[in-house]
XYZ file of C-alpha atoms in Angstrom:
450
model
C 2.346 -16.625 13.968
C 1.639 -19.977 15.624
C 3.455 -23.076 14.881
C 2.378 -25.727 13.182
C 3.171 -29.317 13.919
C 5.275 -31.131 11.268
C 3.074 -32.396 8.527
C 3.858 -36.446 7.098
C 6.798 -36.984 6.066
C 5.386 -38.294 2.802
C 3.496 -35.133 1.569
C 4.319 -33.199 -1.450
C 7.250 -30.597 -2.136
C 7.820 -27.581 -3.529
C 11.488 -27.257 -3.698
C 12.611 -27.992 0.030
C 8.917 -27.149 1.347
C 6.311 -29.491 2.474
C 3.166 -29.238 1.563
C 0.552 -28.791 4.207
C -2.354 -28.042 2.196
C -4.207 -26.058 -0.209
C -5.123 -22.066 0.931
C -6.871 -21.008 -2.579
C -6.763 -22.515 -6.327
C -8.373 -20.065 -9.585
C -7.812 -20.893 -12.828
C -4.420 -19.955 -13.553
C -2.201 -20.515 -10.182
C -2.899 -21.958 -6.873
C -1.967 -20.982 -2.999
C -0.553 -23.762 -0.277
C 0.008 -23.579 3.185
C 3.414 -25.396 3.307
C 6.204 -26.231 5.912
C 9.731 -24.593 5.865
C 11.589 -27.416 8.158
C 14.889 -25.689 7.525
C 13.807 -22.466 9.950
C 10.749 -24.194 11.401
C 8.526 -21.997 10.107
C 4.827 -21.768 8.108
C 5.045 -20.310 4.535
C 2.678 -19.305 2.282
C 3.729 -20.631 -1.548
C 1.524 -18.632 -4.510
C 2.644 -21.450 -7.709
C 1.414 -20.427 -11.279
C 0.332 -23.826 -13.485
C 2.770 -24.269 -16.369
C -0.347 -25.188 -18.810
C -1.815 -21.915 -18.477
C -2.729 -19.900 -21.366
C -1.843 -16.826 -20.027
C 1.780 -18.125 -18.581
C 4.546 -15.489 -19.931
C 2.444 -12.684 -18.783
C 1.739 -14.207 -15.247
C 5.283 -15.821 -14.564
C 5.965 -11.591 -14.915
C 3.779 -10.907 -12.765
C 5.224 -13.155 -10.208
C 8.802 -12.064 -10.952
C 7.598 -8.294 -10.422
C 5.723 -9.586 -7.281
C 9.175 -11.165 -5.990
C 11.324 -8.103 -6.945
C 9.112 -5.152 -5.494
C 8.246 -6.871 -2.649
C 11.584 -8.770 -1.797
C 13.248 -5.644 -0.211
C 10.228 -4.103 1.610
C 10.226 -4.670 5.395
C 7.388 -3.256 6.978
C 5.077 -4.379 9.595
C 1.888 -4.109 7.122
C 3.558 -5.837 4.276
C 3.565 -9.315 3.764
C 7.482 -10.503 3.599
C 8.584 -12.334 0.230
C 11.397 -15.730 1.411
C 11.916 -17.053 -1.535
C 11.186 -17.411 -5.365
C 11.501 -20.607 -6.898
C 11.142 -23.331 -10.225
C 8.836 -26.901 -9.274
C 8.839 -28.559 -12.125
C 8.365 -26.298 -14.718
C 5.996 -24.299 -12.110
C 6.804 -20.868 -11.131
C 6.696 -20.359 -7.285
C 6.530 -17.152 -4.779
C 7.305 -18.037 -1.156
C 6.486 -15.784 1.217
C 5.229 -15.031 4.753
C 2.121 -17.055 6.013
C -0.512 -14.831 7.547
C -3.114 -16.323 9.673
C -6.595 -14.947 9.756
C -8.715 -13.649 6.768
C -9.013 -11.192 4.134
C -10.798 -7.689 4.819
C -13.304 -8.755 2.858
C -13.954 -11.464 4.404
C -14.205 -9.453 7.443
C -16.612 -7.163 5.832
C -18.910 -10.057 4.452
C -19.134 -11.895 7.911
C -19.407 -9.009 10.306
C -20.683 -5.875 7.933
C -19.165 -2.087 8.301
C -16.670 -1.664 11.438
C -16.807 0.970 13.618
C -15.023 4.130 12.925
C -12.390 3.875 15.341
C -11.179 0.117 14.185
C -11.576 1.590 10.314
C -9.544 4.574 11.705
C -6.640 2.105 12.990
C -6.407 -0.894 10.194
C -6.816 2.507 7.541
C -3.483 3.766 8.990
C -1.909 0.414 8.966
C -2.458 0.018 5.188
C -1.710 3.495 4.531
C 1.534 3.334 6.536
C 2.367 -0.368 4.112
C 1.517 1.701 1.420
C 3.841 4.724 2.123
C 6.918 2.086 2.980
C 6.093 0.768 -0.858
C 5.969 4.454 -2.116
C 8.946 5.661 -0.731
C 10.699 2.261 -2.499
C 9.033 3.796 -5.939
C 6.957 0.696 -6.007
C 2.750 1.178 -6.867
C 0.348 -1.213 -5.925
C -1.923 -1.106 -8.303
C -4.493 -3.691 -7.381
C -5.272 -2.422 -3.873
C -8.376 -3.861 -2.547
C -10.155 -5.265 0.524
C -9.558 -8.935 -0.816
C -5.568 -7.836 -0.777
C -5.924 -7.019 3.119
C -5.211 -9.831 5.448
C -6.519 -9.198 8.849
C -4.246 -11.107 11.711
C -5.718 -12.437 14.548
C -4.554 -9.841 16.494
C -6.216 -7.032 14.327
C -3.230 -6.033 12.457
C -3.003 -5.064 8.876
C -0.988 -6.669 6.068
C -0.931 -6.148 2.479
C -0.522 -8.543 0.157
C -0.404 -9.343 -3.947
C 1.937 -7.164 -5.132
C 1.610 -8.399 -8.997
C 0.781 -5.811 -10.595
C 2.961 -3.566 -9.111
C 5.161 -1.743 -10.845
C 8.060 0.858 -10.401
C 6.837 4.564 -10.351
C 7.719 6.043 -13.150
C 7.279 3.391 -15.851
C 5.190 3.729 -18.952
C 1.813 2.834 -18.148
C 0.982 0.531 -21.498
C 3.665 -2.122 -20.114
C 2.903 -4.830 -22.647
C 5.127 -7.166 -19.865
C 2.326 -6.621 -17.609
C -1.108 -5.608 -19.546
C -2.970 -8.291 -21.447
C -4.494 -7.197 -25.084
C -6.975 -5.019 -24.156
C -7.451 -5.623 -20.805
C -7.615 -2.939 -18.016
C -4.787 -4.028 -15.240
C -6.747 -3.873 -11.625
C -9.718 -4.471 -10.285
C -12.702 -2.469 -11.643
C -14.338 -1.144 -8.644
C -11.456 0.030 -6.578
C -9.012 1.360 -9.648
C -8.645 4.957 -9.986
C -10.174 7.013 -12.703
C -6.685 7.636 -14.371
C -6.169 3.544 -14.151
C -9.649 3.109 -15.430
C -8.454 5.064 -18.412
C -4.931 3.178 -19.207
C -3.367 6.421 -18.149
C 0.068 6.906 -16.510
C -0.493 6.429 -13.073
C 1.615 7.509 -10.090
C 1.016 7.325 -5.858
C -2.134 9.085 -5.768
C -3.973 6.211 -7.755
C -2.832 3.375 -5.239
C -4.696 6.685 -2.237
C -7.898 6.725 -4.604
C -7.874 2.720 -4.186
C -7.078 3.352 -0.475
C -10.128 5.373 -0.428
C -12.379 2.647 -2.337
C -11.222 0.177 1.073
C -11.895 3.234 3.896
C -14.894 3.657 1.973
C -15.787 -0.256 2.134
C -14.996 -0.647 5.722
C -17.107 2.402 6.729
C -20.209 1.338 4.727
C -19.852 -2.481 3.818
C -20.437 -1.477 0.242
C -18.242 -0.661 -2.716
C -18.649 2.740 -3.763
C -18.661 2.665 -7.488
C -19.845 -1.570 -7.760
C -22.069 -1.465 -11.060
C -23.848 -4.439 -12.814
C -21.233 -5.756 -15.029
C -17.192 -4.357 -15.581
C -18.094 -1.772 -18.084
C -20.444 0.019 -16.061
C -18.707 0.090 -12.810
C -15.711 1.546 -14.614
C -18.003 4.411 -15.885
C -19.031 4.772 -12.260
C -14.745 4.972 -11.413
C -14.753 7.287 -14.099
C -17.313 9.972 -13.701
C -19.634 9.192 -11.375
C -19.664 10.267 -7.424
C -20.235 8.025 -4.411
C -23.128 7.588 -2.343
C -23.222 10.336 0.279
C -21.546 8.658 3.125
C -23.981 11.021 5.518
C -26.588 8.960 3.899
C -25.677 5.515 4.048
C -24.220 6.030 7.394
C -25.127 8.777 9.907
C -22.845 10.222 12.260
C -19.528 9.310 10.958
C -16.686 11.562 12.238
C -16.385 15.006 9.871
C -12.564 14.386 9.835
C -13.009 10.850 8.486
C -14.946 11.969 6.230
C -13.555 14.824 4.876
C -10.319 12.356 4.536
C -12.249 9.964 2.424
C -13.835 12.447 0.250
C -10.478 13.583 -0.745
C -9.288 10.634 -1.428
C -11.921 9.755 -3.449
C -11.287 13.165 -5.097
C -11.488 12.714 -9.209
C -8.440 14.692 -9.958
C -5.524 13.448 -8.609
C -4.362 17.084 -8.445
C -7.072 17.079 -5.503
C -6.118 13.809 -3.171
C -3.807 13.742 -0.178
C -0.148 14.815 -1.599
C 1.291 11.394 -0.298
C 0.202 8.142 2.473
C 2.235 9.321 4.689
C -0.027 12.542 5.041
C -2.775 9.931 5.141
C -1.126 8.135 7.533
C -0.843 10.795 9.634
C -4.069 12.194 9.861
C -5.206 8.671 10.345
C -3.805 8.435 13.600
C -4.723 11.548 14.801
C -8.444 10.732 13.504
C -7.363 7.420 15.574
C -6.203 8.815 18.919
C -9.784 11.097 18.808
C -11.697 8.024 18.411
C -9.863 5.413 20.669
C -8.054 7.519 23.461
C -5.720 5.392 25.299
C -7.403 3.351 28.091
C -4.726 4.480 30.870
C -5.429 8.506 30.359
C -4.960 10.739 33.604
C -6.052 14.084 33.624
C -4.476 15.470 36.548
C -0.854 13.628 35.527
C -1.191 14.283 31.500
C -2.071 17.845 32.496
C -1.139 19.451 35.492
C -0.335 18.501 39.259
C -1.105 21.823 39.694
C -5.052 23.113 40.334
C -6.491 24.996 37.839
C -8.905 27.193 37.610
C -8.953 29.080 33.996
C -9.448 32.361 32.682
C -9.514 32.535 28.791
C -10.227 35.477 25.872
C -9.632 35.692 22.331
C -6.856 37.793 21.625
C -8.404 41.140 20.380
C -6.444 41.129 17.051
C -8.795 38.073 16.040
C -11.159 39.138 13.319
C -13.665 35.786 13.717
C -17.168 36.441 13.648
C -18.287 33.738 16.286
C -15.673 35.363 18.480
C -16.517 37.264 21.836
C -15.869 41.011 22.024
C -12.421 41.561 23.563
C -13.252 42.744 27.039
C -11.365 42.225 30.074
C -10.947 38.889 31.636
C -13.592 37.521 33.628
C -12.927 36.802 37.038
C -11.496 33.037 37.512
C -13.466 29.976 38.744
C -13.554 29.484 42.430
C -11.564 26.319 43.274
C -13.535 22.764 43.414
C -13.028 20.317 46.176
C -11.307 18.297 43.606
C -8.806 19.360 41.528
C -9.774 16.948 38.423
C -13.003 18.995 38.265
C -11.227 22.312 38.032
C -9.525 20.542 35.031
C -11.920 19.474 33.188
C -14.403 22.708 33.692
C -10.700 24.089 31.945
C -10.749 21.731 28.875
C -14.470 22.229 28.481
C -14.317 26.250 28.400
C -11.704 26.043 26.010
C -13.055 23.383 23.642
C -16.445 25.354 23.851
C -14.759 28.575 22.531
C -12.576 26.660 19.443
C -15.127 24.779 18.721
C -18.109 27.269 18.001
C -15.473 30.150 17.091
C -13.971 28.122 13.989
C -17.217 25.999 13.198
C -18.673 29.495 12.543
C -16.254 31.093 11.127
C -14.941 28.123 8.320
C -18.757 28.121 7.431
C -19.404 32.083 7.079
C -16.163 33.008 5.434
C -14.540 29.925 3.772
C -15.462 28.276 0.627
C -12.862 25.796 1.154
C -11.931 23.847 4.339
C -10.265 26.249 6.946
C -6.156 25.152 7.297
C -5.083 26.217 10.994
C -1.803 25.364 12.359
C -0.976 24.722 16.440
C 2.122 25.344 17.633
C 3.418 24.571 20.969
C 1.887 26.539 23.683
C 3.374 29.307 24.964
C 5.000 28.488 28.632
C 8.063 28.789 30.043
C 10.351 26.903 32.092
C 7.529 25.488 34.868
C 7.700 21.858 34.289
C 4.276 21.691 35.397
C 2.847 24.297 32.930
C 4.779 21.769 30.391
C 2.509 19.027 31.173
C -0.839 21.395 31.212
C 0.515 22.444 27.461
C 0.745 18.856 26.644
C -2.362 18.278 27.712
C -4.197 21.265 25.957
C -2.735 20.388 22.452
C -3.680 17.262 22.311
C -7.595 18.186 23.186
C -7.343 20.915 20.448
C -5.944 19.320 18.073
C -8.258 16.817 18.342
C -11.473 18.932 18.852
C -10.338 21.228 15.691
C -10.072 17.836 13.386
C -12.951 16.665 14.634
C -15.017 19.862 13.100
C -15.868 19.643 9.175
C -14.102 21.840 6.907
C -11.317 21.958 8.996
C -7.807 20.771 8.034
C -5.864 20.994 11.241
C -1.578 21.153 9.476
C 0.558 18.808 11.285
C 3.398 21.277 13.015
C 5.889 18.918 11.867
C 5.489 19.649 8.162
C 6.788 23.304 9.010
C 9.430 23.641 7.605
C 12.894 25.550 9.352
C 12.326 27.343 12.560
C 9.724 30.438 12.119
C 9.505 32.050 15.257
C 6.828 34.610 14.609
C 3.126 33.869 13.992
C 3.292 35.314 10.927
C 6.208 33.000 9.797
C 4.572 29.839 11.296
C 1.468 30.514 8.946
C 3.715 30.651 5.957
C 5.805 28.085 6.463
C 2.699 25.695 7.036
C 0.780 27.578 4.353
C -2.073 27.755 7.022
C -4.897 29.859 6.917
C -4.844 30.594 11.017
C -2.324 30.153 13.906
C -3.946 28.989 16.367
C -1.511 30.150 19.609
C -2.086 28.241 23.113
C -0.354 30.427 26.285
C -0.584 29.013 29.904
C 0.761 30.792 32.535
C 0.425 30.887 36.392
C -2.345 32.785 37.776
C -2.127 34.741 40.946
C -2.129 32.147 43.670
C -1.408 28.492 43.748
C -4.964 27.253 43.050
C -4.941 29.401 39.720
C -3.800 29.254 36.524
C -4.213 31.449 32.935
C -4.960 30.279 29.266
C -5.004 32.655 26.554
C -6.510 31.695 22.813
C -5.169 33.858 19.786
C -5.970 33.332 16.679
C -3.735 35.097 13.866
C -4.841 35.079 10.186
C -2.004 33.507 8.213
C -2.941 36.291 5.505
């Protein structure tokens, strides 16, 4: 956050702040940029006008804003200093964020590519999960509600109509006389309703921004409130395919879920979305300083590989003998990468083929660790080969690739693995040393979970 300079020493005050100037003023409340000279620091002060109609309902709002806020601390959640009383006025202090709103973003520049959406996406949905596991709901998520930093970070903000999970949903502290609490086009269907609401709603509003930042549109935007709540309600998005070719299948099997009717049919919590986020990340945006031969192996390899001949895929070859292995290269970082190939080649075709033949629903498939022993060489090599199929196997539509560290205890056999991740294949990764130093050995097999 840069520094301001001191502002006149004759300008307004808010309590022991100094007002800088004016960020934002509606009808009801106003937002200043003001001057903490106690900690030398910017603050952001959200006041609501004492004349306004609407002034016991609001200074709530503000008070719930100050409470479910005040004892968050996370990276993608603006901080609350202080609440206060100007004058009759009700005030919010809280952390100044530079830059502008995601929507603002969106307006100027249009849809952003998939791997930023990827990254500021598991920001929020990281925020999110920190307000979650408080018991706190958002309830007005939106892309006017995302500040963007100059530095491209995240931060939520407006936490007014939150309220703790759990509570009735016809809070008369909170809802106006027949008024809908939210925003129209990014509430959930249950919200749109006046239903009880719970974490899911705050992922289907999640959704509604992924959806935004991917497309520059809102999904469900109709020509007045009433009819863009019927659209929340009952009606399905445009096809993202459509509007937007080429999209990665794993983001957009994410969003789809998310944007999933039934609650009963979303992501289970943000921190699953979170999750898959940054894997869905790390696909898109590898890191700039990767090294094949030091993320994989010092040692050249030249690979043999087979489906194990238990597997019952269809896209699967027969299991014959192994073919003989590749001659070594001149350099050993072509070796490795004819390796990654051969066995992103065979995943890839093998599951696409098989999820779409024999699945009606998206294929779950768990990865453990591969299979290596003690050679702390083969350890890097098995490093190296989960990442790429993890991230080749997400990449592939109607696949749900289980994150091994939802398993739960410590199965040891296949069999157990699939259970405890309630997958519908184990995928299981050996490497082992072939028969001279230039050589090495991966096996594939894939174990129904059934």
């Amino acid at each position: 956050m840069a520094v301001l300079e001191l502002p006149p020493e004759d300008g307004e005050h808010i309590g022991p702040y100094r007002i800088v100037r004016i960020l934002g003023r509606g009808g009801m409340g106003e937002v200043f940029l003001a001057w903490d000279p106690r900690l030398n620091r910017s603050v952001a002060i959200k006041r609501i006008r004492h004349d306004s109609v609407t002034t016991p309902i609001l200074r709530q709002r503000l008070l719930n804003e100050a409470q479910a806020v005040g004892g968050l601390h996370h990276p993608a959640i603006v901080l609350i200093y202080d609440l206060l009383e100007d004058g009759g006025d009700d005030c919010i202090v809280m952390e100044y964020v530079e830059g502008g709103s995601l929507a603002e973003r969106l307006n100027d520049s249009g849809p952003l590519e998939p791997a930023l959406a990827a990254r500021l996406a598991e920001e929020i949905a990281s925020g999110l999960a920190a307000a979650h596991g408080a018991r706190i709901i958002h309830r007005d998520l939106k892309s006017e509600n995302v500040m963007i930093t100059p530095s491209g970070s995240a931060k939520i903000l407006d936490f007014g109509l939150a309220k703790p999970i759990g509570t009735a949903a016809g809070d008369s502290t909170l809802t106006a006389v027949g008024c809908v609490v939210g925003t129209c086009r990014s509430m959930s269907p249950e919200q749109a309703r006046g239903a009880e609401v719970d974490e899911r709603s705050d992922l289907f509003s999640f959704g509604v921004v992924l959806y935004e930042m991917l497309t520059g549109i809102s999904p469900f935007q109709g020509a007045n409130a009433l009819e863009t709540l019927s659209k929340v309600i009952s009606e399905r998005p445009p096809c993202l395919d459509t509007l937007r070719p080429g999209l990665p299948p794993r983001l957009v099997a994410l969003l789809v879920r998310l944007l999933a009717k039934d609650p009963g049919e979303r992501p289970v919590s943000a921190t699953e979305v979170a999750r898959e986020l940054h894997a869905i990340a790390a696909v898109l945006s590898p890191p700039g300083n990767f090294d094949p031969e030091e993320t994989v192996s010092a040692m050249p390899t030249g690979v043999i590989e087979r489906w194990d001949s238990g597997s019952r895929h269809p896209a699967a070859p027969p299991p014959t003998a192994p073919a003989a292995p590749l001659q070594r290269r001149g350099r050993r970082s072509l070796n490795i990468a004819i390796t990654l190939a051969l066995l992103v080649v065979a995943t890839a075709i093998s599951y696409r083929l098989y999820s779409s033949r024999a699945h009606e629903r998206p294929l779950r498939i768990v990865v453990p660790q591969p299979e290596v022993g003690d050679n702390p060489q083969l350890q890097l090599a098995a490093s190296g080969l989960l990442n790429t199929s993890l991230g080749i196997l997400g990449s592939l539509r109607d696949i749900v690739v289980v994150d091994p560290q939802e398993i739960k205890g410590l199965p040891r056999t296949s069999k157990e693995i699939a259970r405890a991740a309630a997958a519908d294949e184990v995928l299981i990764i050996g490497l082992a040393k072939g028969s001279s130093r230039d050589l090495g050995l991966i096996t594939l097999r894939c174990i129904r979970g059934s």
